[in-house]
Amino acid sequence: MIKLSDVSVVYRKGEENEKCALKNATLQISQGDFVIIVGPNGAGKSTLMKVLLCELAPTVGTYYLNGKSMRGFSVTQVARWVGRVFQDPNSGIFPDLSILENLSIASKKGVRWLRFRSCPQKAVSLLSLLGLGLEKNLNTRAGDLSGGQKQALAMIMAIISDPKVLLLDEHTASLDPKSSVKVMELTRQINEQFGITVVMITHNMPFAEQYGNRKWKIEEGEVYEYEYRPPVCLTRSENPFPLVGDQRRCAPKCV
Amino acid sequence: MLGIVEQGLILGLMSIGVFISFRIVNMADLTVDGTFALGGALCVRLFSLGLNAPVSLLLSLLAGAGAGILTGFLHRKLKINVLLAGILVMTMLYSINLRIMNGPNLPIPKTSVSASLGTFEQVAGKDPLADLFEPSAPAAAPQKEIAKHRTFENIFLGTADGQDLLLLSAIVLICVALTGLFLRTELGTALRGFGTNPSGLESFGLPKTLMTLLGLGLANAFVSLSGGIFALYSGFADVTMGQGMIVTGLAVVMLGEILFVRRKLVYGIFAPILGGIVYQGILAVVMRYGYRIGFRASDMKLLTALFIVAVIGFGLIQTKKRMKGKFRLSTIFGGGVGRD
C-alpha cells in the first residue's frame, strides 16, 4: 500500500548547515497495518510524516501510494487517500464551526460547489460510535469541546470519507492520561474494525508497546523495524463490517 | 434622519466586505481603500458612457472582485504578506482610478448628453479656423456618436422622500440574503472553515489558494459595490473617497458586534449593517454638536481609530476574565462539553 523506495530528505542541501533528516529509508506498509513510530526529537519522525503527506518531496527516492508514485502530488491531492490528525486538538477541526458543520466539511474531499451543506447519516453514525453523546449536540461549537472530545471528533472527521491511511502525529500528546487512553482505543477500533491503515508517531512508550503490529524506530534519520506481528484487522475486502454497517457486530467500546 | 440611515446602509454594505475579510476569511486585507474608490470611479465612468446604473454597479462589483483576487494571488502565489499585498494593490488602484476618471474626480452628468454640449469641431465637423487660410473647405459630416442620447437616469433621486432608502434597503437585504445563503452551501461552509483553520482545510482536499481568492474576491466585491452605490448616491466619484475606509469598516464591524453580540443573525452579517447605521448616526451627532466641545469633522478618523484600539483592548481584558472564569468552572466541575 505504502512504499518508500530509498527515500532521503536533505534540508538546506548544498549549504553549510545541510542536514540529512531521512537517510535511504526503504519501507513498506501493507493494508491494515498499525505502524508505531518512535524516536527522539529531531530524529526525522515528522519529516517522514511530511513525506507521507506530500508536504515535502523526497530529495532522493520515491514514495508510492497504492503503487502510484506521489512525486508532484500536493497535500490537497493526497488528501483523497490520506487522513491526518496532529498533536494540537484544534488543528484537526474547525473550532468556530458547529460539530455538524465540521462533519459536513469532512464528509467530502475535493472542491465544493454551491450545494446546500448536509451532514450524511454515516457521519452521525460514526460520531455515535464514540459514545460521547456528541451526536445529540450537533449544533455545539467544536471549539467548546474538551481536548479529548476535539481529538476524537478530528479522528472521526479524518476517516469519514473513507481514507486508505490515517496518519497520526503525537495525537495524544496534549491530552490527559484518561483522554489519551480513550483516543488510543478509538485508534485501535479504526484500525481493527474499519481496516484503515494507521501510521502513528508517539513518544508515549506504554502506548508504543501496547498498540500496533509494526514498531519502527528512527534514529538520526535512519529507520528500522524492531517488532512485527501480523495485523489484527481484516483486509477491507474480507471485512464483513462496512465502515458504518452493523454496529452491533462492530461492538464499539465506550471511548 | 433618512440621510443618516441611507448613508449608514451604504457604509454597512462596505463593512460586510471588511467583515468577510477580517472575520470570515481571517485576513487583514487593506485593498479595501482602493476598491471602494475603484467601485465609485468605474461606476460613474460607465454610467457617463451610457450604461445603466445596475449594469455599471455590476461591472464595478466584478472589478472589485478582480482586485481582491489579485491581492489573494500576490499573497498566495508570490508569498507576499497579505498586508503588503493589500497595500500594493491599493497603490496600483490609485493610479488605475485616476486613469478611469481621467482626473481626480468625476461627477455624474445631471442631464443627458446632447449635441449642444459638444465642441464646435464635433458639431460642425470642421476646425473653426480652417477657413482662415484655406477657403471653403467642405465641412465633414457631423460625428454621429455625439448625437446619441443617454436615456438612463440615476437610480438615486436624492429627493429625501424615502425612495432612496427603500432602494438601498432592498439592495442591502438582497446582498445579505445572498451572502447568508452562500455561507450555508458546502463552499460557503468551507470558506468559514478556512478562516478558522486554513491548514486543516487542506487535509480535506481544499487548496488554500482557492479559498483565499474566493474570500478576498467576495469581500472586495462588496466594497466595490458599495463604492459604486456611494458614487451614484452622492453624484460623484473621487480618487480619495476610499481613504481610511478600512478603519471605518473595522469600526463599524466592531460597533455592530458590540451592540448586537447576542443576536448573531445570518452568521453575523447583519451586525455591520446595523453598526453602519449607528456609526453614521454618531458621525452626524458629532458633526452637528461636536463643535461645542471643540470637535471638528476631520477629527472623526482619529476618533474611529481610537475606538478600534479601545474595543481591541477591552476585548482582551474580557477574554482574560473569561479564561479565568473557565478555569474556575473546569476546576469545580471537571471536563465536559463546553469546557476546555
Coordinates of C-alpha atoms in Angstrom, one line a residue:
Chain A
M1 CA 0.0 0.0 0.0
I2 CA 2.7 2.5 1.1
K3 CA 6.2 2.0 -0.2
L4 CA 9.2 4.2 0.3
S5 CA 12.0 3.3 -2.0
D6 CA 15.4 4.6 -0.9
V7 CA 14.0 7.9 0.3
S8 CA 16.3 10.6 1.6
V9 CA 15.4 14.1 2.7
V10 CA 18.1 16.7 2.9
Y11 CA 17.3 20.1 4.4
R12 CA 19.3 23.1 3.1
K13 CA 21.1 21.0 0.5
G14 CA 24.4 22.4 -0.6
E15 CA 24.6 24.9 2.3
E16 CA 27.0 24.8 5.2
N17 CA 24.4 23.7 7.6
E18 CA 23.0 20.9 5.4
K19 CA 21.0 18.3 7.4
C20 CA 20.0 14.8 6.3
A21 CA 16.7 14.2 8.1
L22 CA 15.9 10.9 6.5
K23 CA 18.5 8.5 5.2
N24 CA 17.8 5.9 2.5
A25 CA 14.5 4.9 4.0
T26 CA 13.1 1.8 2.3
L27 CA 9.8 0.8 3.9
Q28 CA 6.7 -1.0 3.1
I29 CA 3.3 -0.7 4.8
S30 CA 0.5 -3.2 4.0
Q31 CA -3.2 -2.6 4.2
G32 CA -4.5 -2.9 7.7
D33 CA -1.1 -2.4 9.4
F34 CA -0.9 -0.3 12.6
V35 CA 2.6 1.2 12.5
I36 CA 4.0 2.8 15.6
I37 CA 7.0 5.1 15.0
V38 CA 9.2 6.1 18.0
G39 CA 12.4 8.0 18.3
P40 CA 14.0 11.0 20.0
N41 CA 13.2 14.6 19.0
G42 CA 14.9 15.6 15.7
A43 CA 15.3 12.0 14.6
G44 CA 13.2 12.5 11.5
K45 CA 9.8 11.3 12.5
S46 CA 7.9 14.4 11.5
T47 CA 10.0 14.5 8.3
L48 CA 8.8 11.0 7.4
M49 CA 5.2 12.1 8.2
K50 CA 5.6 15.2 5.9
V51 CA 6.8 12.9 3.1
L52 CA 3.8 10.6 3.6
L53 CA 1.5 13.7 3.5
C54 CA 3.3 15.1 0.4
E55 CA 4.1 18.2 2.3
L56 CA 7.7 17.5 1.5
A57 CA 9.1 15.9 -1.6
P58 CA 11.9 13.4 -1.1
T59 CA 15.3 14.8 -2.1
V60 CA 16.2 11.3 -3.4
G61 CA 14.0 8.2 -3.8
T62 CA 10.3 7.7 -4.5
Y63 CA 7.2 7.5 -2.4
Y64 CA 4.5 5.2 -3.7
L65 CA 0.9 5.0 -2.5
N66 CA -1.2 2.2 -3.9
G67 CA 1.5 1.5 -6.4
K68 CA 1.4 5.1 -7.7
S69 CA 4.4 7.5 -7.4
M70 CA 3.4 10.5 -5.4
R71 CA 6.1 12.8 -6.9
G72 CA 4.5 16.0 -7.8
F73 CA 1.4 15.4 -5.8
S74 CA 0.2 18.2 -3.4
V75 CA -1.2 17.9 0.1
T76 CA -4.7 18.5 -1.2
Q77 CA -4.4 15.9 -3.9
V78 CA -3.1 13.2 -1.5
A79 CA -5.9 14.1 1.0
R80 CA -8.1 11.9 -1.1
W81 CA -6.4 8.8 0.3
V82 CA -4.8 10.0 3.5
G83 CA -6.4 11.3 6.7
R84 CA -4.4 13.0 9.3
V85 CA -4.6 14.1 13.0
F86 CA -1.9 16.1 14.7
Q87 CA -0.9 17.0 18.2
D88 CA -2.9 20.2 18.6
P89 CA -6.6 19.3 19.2
N90 CA -7.6 22.5 17.3
S91 CA -5.6 21.6 14.2
G92 CA -7.9 18.8 13.0
I93 CA -11.2 20.6 13.5
F94 CA -12.7 24.0 12.7
P95 CA -13.2 25.4 16.1
D96 CA -15.6 28.3 15.2
L97 CA -17.9 26.0 13.4
S98 CA -20.5 23.6 14.9
I99 CA -19.9 19.9 15.1
L100 CA -22.5 19.5 12.3
E101 CA -20.6 21.9 10.0
N102 CA -17.3 20.2 10.8
L103 CA -18.7 16.9 9.8
S104 CA -20.2 18.4 6.7
I105 CA -16.8 19.7 5.6
A106 CA -15.1 16.4 6.4
S107 CA -17.7 14.2 4.6
K108 CA -16.4 15.2 1.2
K109 CA -13.0 15.6 -0.3
G110 CA -12.0 18.0 -3.0
V111 CA -13.7 21.1 -4.4
R112 CA -17.1 22.1 -3.1
W113 CA -19.9 23.8 -5.1
L114 CA -22.9 25.7 -4.3
R115 CA -25.0 22.9 -3.0
F116 CA -26.5 23.4 0.4
R117 CA -24.5 21.6 3.0
S118 CA -25.7 18.4 4.5
C119 CA -24.3 16.0 7.1
P120 CA -24.5 12.4 5.9
Q121 CA -26.0 9.9 8.2
K122 CA -22.8 8.0 8.0
A123 CA -21.0 10.9 9.8
V124 CA -23.6 11.0 12.6
S125 CA -23.4 7.2 12.9
L126 CA -19.6 7.3 13.2
L127 CA -20.0 10.0 15.8
S128 CA -22.3 7.9 17.8
L129 CA -19.7 5.2 17.9
L130 CA -17.6 7.4 20.2
G131 CA -20.2 7.1 22.9
L132 CA -19.6 10.7 23.9
G133 CA -23.1 12.0 23.1
L134 CA -21.8 14.4 20.6
E135 CA -24.4 13.3 18.1
K136 CA -27.0 14.8 20.3
N137 CA -25.2 18.2 20.4
L138 CA -24.5 18.6 16.7
N139 CA -25.0 22.4 17.0
T140 CA -22.4 22.8 19.7
R141 CA -19.4 24.9 18.7
A142 CA -16.5 22.5 18.1
G143 CA -14.1 24.9 19.9
D144 CA -16.1 24.5 23.1
L145 CA -15.4 20.8 23.3
S146 CA -12.8 19.4 25.7
G147 CA -9.3 18.4 24.3
G148 CA -10.2 14.7 24.2
Q149 CA -13.5 15.3 22.5
K150 CA -11.9 17.6 19.9
Q151 CA -9.3 14.9 19.1
A152 CA -11.9 12.2 18.9
L153 CA -14.0 14.4 16.6
A154 CA -10.9 15.1 14.5
M155 CA -10.3 11.4 14.1
I156 CA -13.9 10.8 13.0
M157 CA -13.6 13.7 10.6
A158 CA -10.4 12.2 9.2
I159 CA -12.0 8.8 8.5
I160 CA -15.5 9.9 7.3
S161 CA -14.5 10.0 3.7
D162 CA -13.0 6.5 3.9
P163 CA -9.2 7.2 3.5
K164 CA -6.8 4.4 2.9
V165 CA -4.3 5.6 5.5
L166 CA -4.7 7.5 8.8
L167 CA -1.5 9.4 9.8
L168 CA -1.3 10.4 13.5
D169 CA 1.4 12.7 14.7
E170 CA 1.5 12.5 18.5
H171 CA -2.2 12.9 18.6
T172 CA -2.4 12.1 22.3
A173 CA 0.5 14.3 23.4
S174 CA -1.7 17.2 24.6
L175 CA -4.3 15.1 26.3
D176 CA -4.6 14.0 29.9
P177 CA -4.0 10.2 30.6
K178 CA -7.6 9.3 30.7
S179 CA -8.5 11.0 27.4
S180 CA -5.3 9.6 25.8
V181 CA -6.4 6.0 26.6
K182 CA -9.9 6.7 25.1
V183 CA -8.4 8.2 22.0
M184 CA -6.0 5.3 21.6
E185 CA -8.9 2.9 21.9
L186 CA -10.6 4.8 19.2
T187 CA -7.5 4.5 17.1
R188 CA -7.4 0.7 17.6
Q189 CA -11.1 0.5 16.7
I190 CA -10.5 2.4 13.5
N191 CA -7.7 0.1 12.5
E192 CA -9.1 -3.2 13.6
Q193 CA -12.8 -2.8 12.7
F194 CA -12.6 -0.5 9.7
G195 CA -9.4 -1.9 8.3
I196 CA -7.8 1.6 7.9
T197 CA -4.1 1.5 7.9
V198 CA -2.7 3.6 10.7
V199 CA 0.7 5.2 11.0
M200 CA 1.3 6.8 14.3
I201 CA 4.1 8.8 15.8
T202 CA 4.3 8.7 19.6
H203 CA 6.7 9.5 22.5
N204 CA 4.5 7.5 24.9
M205 CA 6.3 4.2 25.3
P206 CA 3.5 2.3 27.1
F207 CA 1.3 3.1 24.1
A208 CA 4.1 2.1 21.7
E209 CA 4.3 -1.3 23.5
Q210 CA 0.5 -1.8 23.8
Y211 CA -0.7 -0.8 20.4
G212 CA 0.3 -1.5 16.8
N213 CA 1.6 -4.6 14.9
R214 CA 4.6 -3.0 13.5
K215 CA 7.1 -0.9 15.5
W216 CA 9.6 1.3 13.9
K217 CA 12.4 3.3 15.4
I218 CA 14.0 6.3 13.8
E219 CA 17.4 7.5 15.0
E220 CA 19.4 10.2 13.2
G221 CA 17.3 9.7 10.1
E222 CA 17.7 6.0 9.9
V223 CA 14.5 3.9 10.1
Y224 CA 14.5 0.3 11.3
E225 CA 11.8 -2.1 12.3
Y226 CA 12.2 -3.7 15.8
E227 CA 8.9 -5.6 16.1
Y228 CA 6.4 -7.2 13.7
R229 CA 3.2 -9.1 14.2
P230 CA 0.5 -9.8 11.6
P231 CA -2.2 -7.2 11.5
V232 CA -5.2 -7.8 13.7
C233 CA -7.8 -6.3 11.3
L234 CA -9.2 -8.0 8.3
T235 CA -8.4 -6.6 4.9
R236 CA -11.1 -4.3 3.6
S237 CA -12.3 -6.8 1.0
E238 CA -12.6 -9.5 3.7
N239 CA -14.1 -7.2 6.2
P240 CA -17.7 -8.2 6.9
F241 CA -18.4 -4.8 8.5
P242 CA -18.7 -1.9 6.2
L243 CA -17.3 1.4 7.5
V244 CA -20.6 2.1 9.3
G245 CA -22.6 -1.0 8.9
D246 CA -23.8 -3.4 11.5
Q247 CA -22.9 -1.5 14.6
R248 CA -23.9 -4.4 16.9
R249 CA -21.2 -6.5 15.4
C250 CA -18.7 -3.7 15.4
A251 CA -19.3 -3.7 19.2
P252 CA -17.8 -0.3 19.8
K253 CA -16.2 0.2 23.1
C254 CA -17.0 3.3 25.1
V255 CA -14.5 5.9 24.1
Chain B
M1 CA -32.6 61.3 9.6
L2 CA -33.3 59.5 6.3
G3 CA -29.9 60.5 5.0
I4 CA -28.2 59.1 8.1
V5 CA -29.9 55.7 7.6
E6 CA -29.2 55.7 3.8
Q7 CA -25.5 56.5 4.3
G8 CA -25.4 54.0 7.1
L9 CA -26.7 51.3 4.8
I10 CA -24.0 52.1 2.2
L11 CA -21.4 52.0 4.9
G12 CA -22.8 48.8 6.3
L13 CA -22.6 47.2 2.8
M14 CA -19.0 48.2 2.6
S15 CA -18.4 46.8 6.1
I16 CA -19.8 43.4 5.0
G17 CA -16.7 43.2 2.8
V18 CA -14.5 44.1 5.7
F19 CA -16.4 41.6 7.9
I20 CA -15.8 38.8 5.3
S21 CA -12.1 39.5 5.0
F22 CA -11.4 40.1 8.7
R23 CA -13.9 37.8 10.4
I24 CA -14.8 35.0 8.0
V25 CA -11.5 34.6 6.0
N26 CA -9.4 36.0 8.9
M27 CA -7.2 38.1 6.7
A28 CA -6.2 41.7 7.2
D29 CA -7.0 42.9 3.7
L30 CA -6.1 46.6 3.1
T31 CA -7.2 46.5 -0.6
V32 CA -10.5 48.0 0.6
D33 CA -9.3 51.6 0.4
G34 CA -8.6 51.2 -3.2
T35 CA -11.6 49.0 -4.2
F36 CA -14.1 51.4 -2.7
A37 CA -12.7 54.2 -4.9
L38 CA -12.5 51.7 -7.8
G39 CA -16.2 50.9 -7.4
G40 CA -17.1 54.6 -7.4
A41 CA -14.8 55.6 -10.3
L42 CA -15.7 52.8 -12.6
C43 CA -19.4 53.1 -11.8
V44 CA -19.5 56.8 -12.6
R45 CA -17.4 56.4 -15.7
L46 CA -19.5 53.6 -17.1
F47 CA -22.7 55.5 -16.2
S48 CA -21.3 58.5 -18.0
L49 CA -20.6 56.4 -21.0
G50 CA -24.2 55.5 -21.3
L51 CA -24.6 52.2 -19.4
N52 CA -27.5 52.0 -17.0
A53 CA -26.9 52.1 -13.3
P54 CA -27.4 48.4 -12.4
V55 CA -25.0 47.3 -15.1
S56 CA -22.5 49.9 -14.0
L57 CA -22.8 48.6 -10.5
L58 CA -22.5 45.0 -11.5
L59 CA -19.3 45.7 -13.5
S60 CA -17.9 47.7 -10.6
L61 CA -18.6 44.7 -8.3
L62 CA -16.8 42.4 -10.7
A63 CA -13.8 44.8 -10.9
G64 CA -13.7 44.9 -7.1
A65 CA -13.7 41.1 -7.0
G66 CA -10.9 41.1 -9.5
A67 CA -8.8 43.5 -7.3
G68 CA -9.4 41.2 -4.3
I69 CA -8.4 38.1 -6.3
L70 CA -5.2 40.0 -7.4
T71 CA -4.4 40.6 -3.7
G72 CA -5.0 36.9 -2.9
F73 CA -2.9 35.9 -5.9
L74 CA 0.0 38.1 -4.7
H75 CA -0.3 36.7 -1.2
R76 CA -0.6 33.0 -2.1
K77 CA 1.5 32.7 -5.3
L78 CA 4.2 35.3 -4.8
K79 CA 4.2 34.7 -1.0
I80 CA 3.8 38.4 -0.2
N81 CA 2.4 39.1 3.2
V82 CA -1.3 39.8 2.9
L83 CA -0.9 43.3 4.4
L84 CA 1.7 44.2 1.9
A85 CA -0.2 42.6 -0.9
G86 CA -3.2 44.7 0.0
I87 CA -1.2 47.9 0.2
L88 CA 0.4 47.1 -3.2
V89 CA -3.0 46.6 -4.9
M90 CA -4.4 49.6 -3.2
T91 CA -1.5 51.7 -4.6
M92 CA -2.0 50.3 -8.0
L93 CA -5.7 51.1 -7.8
Y94 CA -4.9 54.7 -7.0
S95 CA -3.3 55.2 -10.5
I96 CA -5.9 53.0 -12.1
N97 CA -8.7 55.1 -10.6
L98 CA -7.1 58.3 -11.9
R99 CA -7.0 56.7 -15.3
I100 CA -10.6 55.6 -15.2
M101 CA -11.8 59.0 -14.2
N102 CA -9.2 60.8 -16.3
G103 CA -8.7 63.1 -13.4
P104 CA -9.0 63.1 -9.6
N105 CA -12.8 63.2 -9.6
L106 CA -15.7 62.7 -11.9
P107 CA -19.3 63.9 -11.5
I108 CA -22.4 62.1 -12.7
P109 CA -23.8 64.1 -15.5
K110 CA -27.2 65.5 -14.4
T111 CA -28.6 65.9 -17.8
S112 CA -28.4 63.7 -20.8
V113 CA -25.6 64.2 -23.2
S114 CA -26.7 66.2 -26.1
A115 CA -25.2 67.7 -29.2
S116 CA -25.3 71.1 -27.7
L117 CA -22.6 70.1 -25.2
G118 CA -20.3 69.0 -27.9
T119 CA -17.4 71.2 -29.1
F120 CA -17.5 73.2 -32.3
E121 CA -15.4 70.6 -34.1
Q122 CA -17.7 67.8 -33.0
V123 CA -20.8 69.7 -34.0
A124 CA -19.6 71.3 -37.2
G125 CA -17.3 68.6 -38.2
K126 CA -14.5 71.1 -39.0
D127 CA -11.9 73.3 -37.4
P128 CA -13.3 76.8 -36.6
L129 CA -10.1 78.4 -38.0
A130 CA -9.9 76.1 -41.0
D131 CA -11.4 78.7 -43.3
L132 CA -8.9 81.4 -42.2
F133 CA -6.2 80.4 -44.7
E134 CA -7.9 77.7 -46.9
P135 CA -11.1 79.0 -48.5
S136 CA -14.3 77.0 -48.4
A137 CA -13.0 73.6 -47.3
P138 CA -16.1 71.3 -47.4
A139 CA -17.4 70.6 -43.9
A140 CA -17.1 67.0 -42.8
A141 CA -20.3 65.3 -41.8
P142 CA -21.1 65.9 -38.1
Q143 CA -20.0 63.0 -35.9
K144 CA -22.8 60.6 -35.2
E145 CA -21.6 59.5 -31.8
I146 CA -22.5 62.7 -30.0
A147 CA -26.0 62.5 -31.3
K148 CA -26.6 59.5 -29.1
H149 CA -28.6 60.5 -26.0
R150 CA -28.1 58.7 -22.7
T151 CA -31.5 57.8 -21.7
F152 CA -30.7 56.2 -18.3
E153 CA -31.3 58.2 -15.2
N154 CA -29.6 57.8 -11.8
I155 CA -31.3 55.3 -9.6
F156 CA -30.9 57.5 -6.6
L157 CA -33.2 60.5 -6.9
G158 CA -31.9 62.5 -3.8
T159 CA -35.5 63.6 -3.2
A160 CA -35.5 62.7 0.5
D161 CA -38.9 61.1 0.2
G162 CA -37.8 57.7 1.2
Q163 CA -37.4 56.2 -2.3
D164 CA -33.7 56.1 -2.0
L165 CA -34.0 54.5 1.4
L166 CA -36.3 51.9 0.0
L167 CA -33.9 51.1 -2.8
L168 CA -30.9 51.0 -0.6
S169 CA -32.7 48.7 1.9
A170 CA -33.7 46.4 -0.9
I171 CA -30.1 46.2 -2.2
V172 CA -28.7 45.6 1.2
L173 CA -31.3 42.9 2.0
I174 CA -30.6 41.1 -1.2
C175 CA -26.9 41.2 -0.6
V176 CA -27.3 39.9 3.0
A177 CA -29.7 37.2 1.9
L178 CA -27.4 36.0 -0.9
T179 CA -24.4 36.0 1.3
G180 CA -26.3 34.1 4.0
L181 CA -27.4 31.5 1.5
F182 CA -23.9 31.2 0.1
L183 CA -22.5 30.6 3.6
R184 CA -24.9 27.8 4.0
T185 CA -23.6 26.0 1.0
E186 CA -20.8 23.5 1.0
L187 CA -18.4 26.0 -0.5
G188 CA -19.5 28.8 2.0
T189 CA -19.1 26.4 4.9
A190 CA -15.7 25.5 3.7
L191 CA -14.9 29.2 3.4
R192 CA -15.9 29.7 7.0
G193 CA -13.8 26.7 8.0
F194 CA -10.8 28.2 6.1
G195 CA -10.9 31.3 8.3
T196 CA -10.8 29.2 11.5
N197 CA -8.2 26.6 10.3
P198 CA -6.6 27.1 6.9
S199 CA -4.2 24.2 7.1
G200 CA -7.0 21.9 8.4
L201 CA -9.0 22.5 5.2
E202 CA -6.1 21.3 3.1
S203 CA -6.4 17.9 4.7
F204 CA -9.9 17.7 3.2
G205 CA -8.7 18.4 -0.3
L206 CA -9.4 22.1 -0.5
P207 CA -6.4 24.3 -1.6
K208 CA -5.7 27.4 0.5
T209 CA -5.2 29.4 -2.7
L210 CA -8.7 28.8 -4.0
M211 CA -10.3 29.8 -0.6
T212 CA -8.1 32.9 -0.3
L213 CA -9.0 34.1 -3.8
L214 CA -12.7 33.4 -3.1
G215 CA -12.7 35.1 0.2
L216 CA -10.9 38.2 -0.8
G217 CA -12.7 38.4 -4.1
L218 CA -16.1 38.3 -2.3
A219 CA -15.0 40.8 0.3
N220 CA -13.8 43.3 -2.3
A221 CA -16.8 42.8 -4.5
F222 CA -19.0 44.1 -1.6
V223 CA -16.6 47.0 -1.0
S224 CA -16.6 48.0 -4.7
L225 CA -20.3 47.6 -5.0
S226 CA -20.8 50.0 -2.0
G227 CA -18.3 52.4 -3.6
G228 CA -20.4 52.4 -6.8
I229 CA -23.6 52.9 -4.8
F230 CA -22.0 55.7 -2.8
A231 CA -20.8 57.5 -6.0
L232 CA -24.3 57.2 -7.6
Y233 CA -25.9 58.3 -4.3
S234 CA -23.7 61.3 -3.8
G235 CA -23.4 62.2 -7.5
F236 CA -19.6 62.0 -8.0
A237 CA -16.6 59.8 -7.6
D238 CA -13.3 60.9 -6.1
V239 CA -9.9 59.3 -6.1
T240 CA -9.7 59.8 -2.3
M241 CA -13.1 58.6 -1.4
G242 CA -11.7 55.3 -0.2
Q243 CA -9.2 56.8 2.1
G244 CA -9.4 55.3 5.6
M245 CA -12.3 53.1 4.7
I246 CA -10.6 50.0 6.1
V247 CA -10.5 51.7 9.6
T248 CA -14.1 52.9 9.3
G249 CA -15.2 49.5 8.1
L250 CA -13.5 47.8 11.1
A251 CA -15.0 50.2 13.5
V252 CA -18.4 49.6 12.0
V253 CA -18.0 45.8 12.3
M254 CA -16.9 46.1 15.9
L255 CA -19.6 48.5 16.8
G256 CA -22.2 46.2 15.2
E257 CA -20.8 43.2 17.1
I258 CA -20.8 45.0 20.4
L259 CA -24.3 46.3 20.0
F260 CA -25.8 43.0 18.6
V261 CA -23.5 40.5 20.2
R262 CA -26.3 38.2 21.4
R263 CA -28.1 38.1 18.1
K264 CA -25.7 36.6 15.5
L265 CA -28.1 37.0 12.7
V266 CA -27.1 35.4 9.3
Y267 CA -23.7 34.4 10.6
G268 CA -23.2 37.9 11.9
I269 CA -23.6 39.7 8.6
F270 CA -26.3 41.9 10.0
A271 CA -24.0 43.3 12.6
P272 CA -22.1 45.5 10.1
I273 CA -25.3 46.8 8.6
L274 CA -26.7 47.9 12.0
G275 CA -23.3 49.1 13.0
G276 CA -23.1 51.2 9.9
I277 CA -26.3 53.0 10.7
V278 CA -25.3 53.6 14.3
Y279 CA -21.8 54.8 13.2
Q280 CA -23.4 57.2 10.7
G281 CA -25.7 58.4 13.5
I282 CA -22.8 59.1 15.8
L283 CA -21.0 60.8 13.0
A284 CA -24.0 63.1 12.4
V285 CA -24.2 64.0 16.1
V286 CA -20.5 64.7 16.3
M287 CA -20.6 66.9 13.2
R288 CA -23.7 68.8 14.4
Y289 CA -22.9 69.3 18.1
G290 CA -19.3 68.3 18.4
Y291 CA -18.0 71.9 17.7
R292 CA -19.3 72.9 21.1
I293 CA -16.6 70.9 22.8
G294 CA -14.0 71.7 20.1
F295 CA -14.5 68.7 17.7
R296 CA -14.1 69.1 14.0
A297 CA -15.4 66.8 11.3
S298 CA -11.8 66.0 10.5
D299 CA -11.3 64.5 14.0
M300 CA -13.6 61.7 13.1
K301 CA -10.9 59.5 11.7
L302 CA -8.9 59.9 14.9
L303 CA -11.9 59.0 17.0
T304 CA -12.6 56.0 14.8
A305 CA -9.1 54.7 15.1
L306 CA -9.1 55.3 18.9
F307 CA -12.4 53.4 19.0
I308 CA -10.9 50.4 17.4
V309 CA -7.9 50.5 19.8
A310 CA -10.4 50.7 22.7
V311 CA -12.5 47.8 21.5
I312 CA -9.5 45.6 21.0
G313 CA -8.1 46.5 24.4
F314 CA -11.5 46.0 26.1
G315 CA -11.9 42.6 24.2
L316 CA -8.5 41.5 25.5
I317 CA -9.5 42.3 29.1
Q318 CA -12.8 40.4 28.7
T319 CA -11.0 37.4 27.2
K320 CA -8.6 37.3 30.1
K321 CA -11.6 37.5 32.5
R322 CA -13.4 34.7 30.7
M323 CA -10.4 32.5 30.7
K324 CA -10.2 32.9 34.5
G325 CA -13.9 32.0 34.7
K326 CA -13.4 29.0 32.6
F327 CA -10.5 27.8 34.7
R328 CA -12.7 28.1 37.8
L329 CA -15.6 26.2 36.2
S330 CA -13.4 23.3 34.9
T331 CA -11.7 23.1 38.3
I332 CA -15.0 22.7 40.1
F333 CA -17.0 20.6 37.6
G334 CA -14.3 18.7 35.7
G335 CA -14.2 18.3 31.9
G336 CA -17.1 18.0 29.5
V337 CA -18.9 19.7 26.7
G338 CA -18.5 23.4 26.8
R339 CA -15.3 23.5 28.8
D340 CA -11.6 23.4 27.9

